[in-house]
mmCIF file of C-alpha atoms in Angstrom:
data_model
loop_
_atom_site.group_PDB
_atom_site.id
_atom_site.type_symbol
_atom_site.label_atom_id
_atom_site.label_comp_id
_atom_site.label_asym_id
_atom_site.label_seq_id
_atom_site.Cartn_x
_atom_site.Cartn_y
_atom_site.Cartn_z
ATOM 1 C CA UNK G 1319 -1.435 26.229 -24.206
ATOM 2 C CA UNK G 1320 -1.688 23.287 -26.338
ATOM 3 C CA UNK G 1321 1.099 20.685 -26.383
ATOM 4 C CA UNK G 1322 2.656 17.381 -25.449
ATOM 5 C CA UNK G 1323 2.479 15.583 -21.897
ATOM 6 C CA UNK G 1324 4.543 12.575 -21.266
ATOM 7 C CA UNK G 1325 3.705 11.086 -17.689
ATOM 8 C CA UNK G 1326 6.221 8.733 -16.286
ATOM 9 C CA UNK G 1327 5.494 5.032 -13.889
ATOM 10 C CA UNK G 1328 7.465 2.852 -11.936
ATOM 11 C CA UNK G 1329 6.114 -0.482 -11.951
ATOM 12 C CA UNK G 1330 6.438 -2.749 -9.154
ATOM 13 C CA UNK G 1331 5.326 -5.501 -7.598
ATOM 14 C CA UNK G 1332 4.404 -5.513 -3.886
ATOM 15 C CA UNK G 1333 3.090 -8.846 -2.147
ATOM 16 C CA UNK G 1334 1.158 -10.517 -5.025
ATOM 17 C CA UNK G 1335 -0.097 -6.928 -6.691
ATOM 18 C CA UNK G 1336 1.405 -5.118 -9.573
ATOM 19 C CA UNK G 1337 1.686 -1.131 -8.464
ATOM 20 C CA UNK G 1338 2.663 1.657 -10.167
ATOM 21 C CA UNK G 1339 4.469 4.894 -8.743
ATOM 22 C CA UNK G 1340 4.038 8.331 -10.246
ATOM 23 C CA UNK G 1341 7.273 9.546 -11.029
ATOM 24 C CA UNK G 1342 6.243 12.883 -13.085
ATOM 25 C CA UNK G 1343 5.223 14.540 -15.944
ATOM 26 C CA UNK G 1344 7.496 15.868 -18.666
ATOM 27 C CA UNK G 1345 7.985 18.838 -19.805
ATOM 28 C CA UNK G 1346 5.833 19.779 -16.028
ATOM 29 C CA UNK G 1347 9.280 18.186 -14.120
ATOM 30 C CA UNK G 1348 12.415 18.113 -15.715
ATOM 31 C CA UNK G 1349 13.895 14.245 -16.634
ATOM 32 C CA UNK G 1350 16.059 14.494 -14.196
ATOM 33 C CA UNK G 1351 13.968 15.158 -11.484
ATOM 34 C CA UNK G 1352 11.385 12.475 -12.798
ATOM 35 C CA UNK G 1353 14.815 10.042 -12.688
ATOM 36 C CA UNK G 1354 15.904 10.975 -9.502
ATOM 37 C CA UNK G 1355 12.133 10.208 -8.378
ATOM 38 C CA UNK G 1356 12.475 6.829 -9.842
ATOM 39 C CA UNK G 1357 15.724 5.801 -8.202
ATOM 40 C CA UNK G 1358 13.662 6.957 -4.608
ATOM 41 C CA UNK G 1359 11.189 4.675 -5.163
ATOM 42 C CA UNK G 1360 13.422 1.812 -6.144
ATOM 43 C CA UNK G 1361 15.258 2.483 -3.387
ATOM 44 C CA UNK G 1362 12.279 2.464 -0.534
ATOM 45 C CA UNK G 1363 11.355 -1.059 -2.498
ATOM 46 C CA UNK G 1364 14.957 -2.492 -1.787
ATOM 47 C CA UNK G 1365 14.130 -1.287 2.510
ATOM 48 C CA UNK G 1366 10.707 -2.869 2.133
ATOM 49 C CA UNK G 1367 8.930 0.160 2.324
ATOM 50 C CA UNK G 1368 6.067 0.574 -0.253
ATOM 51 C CA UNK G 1369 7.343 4.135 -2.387
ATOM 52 C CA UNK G 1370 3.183 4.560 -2.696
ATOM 53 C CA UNK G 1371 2.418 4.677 0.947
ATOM 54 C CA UNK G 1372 5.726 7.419 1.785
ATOM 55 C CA UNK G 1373 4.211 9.229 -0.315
ATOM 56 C CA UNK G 1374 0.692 9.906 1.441
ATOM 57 C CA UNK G 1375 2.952 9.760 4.563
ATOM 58 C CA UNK G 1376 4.912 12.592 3.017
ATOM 59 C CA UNK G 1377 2.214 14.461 1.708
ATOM 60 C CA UNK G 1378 0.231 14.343 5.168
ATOM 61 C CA UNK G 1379 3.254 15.327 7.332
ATOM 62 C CA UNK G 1380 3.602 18.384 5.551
ATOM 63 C CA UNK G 1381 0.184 19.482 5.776
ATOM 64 C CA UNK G 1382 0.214 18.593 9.760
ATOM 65 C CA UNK G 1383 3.428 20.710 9.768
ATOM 66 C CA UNK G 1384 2.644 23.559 8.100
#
């Protein structure tokens, strides 16, 4: 199935290095799931927690869990 892809960053800066978050991919997550991902991330920045690094913390939880 050919078609459009629209991937979607958050760009930050952490320390002295520009980052970028993976929010989503459009039409793959709906917009306002790829918002509501943005918004996370923004907020984990405002705690001083790097949105990159809950992610692989996420990610390897659930796999321990499971």
């Amino acid at each position: 199935k050919d078609g459009v892809s629209v991937s979607f960053f958050y760009r930050y800066r952490w320390g002295d290095q520009n980052k970028e978050y993976a929010c989503g991919s459009w039409p793959r997550k709906p917009l306002t799931d790829i918002h509501k991902a943005r918004n996370q991330a923004q907020a984990l920045i405002d705690e001083q927690i790097n949105p990159n690094e809950q992610k692989k913390i996420s990610i390897i939880m659930s796999i321990w869990l499971a």
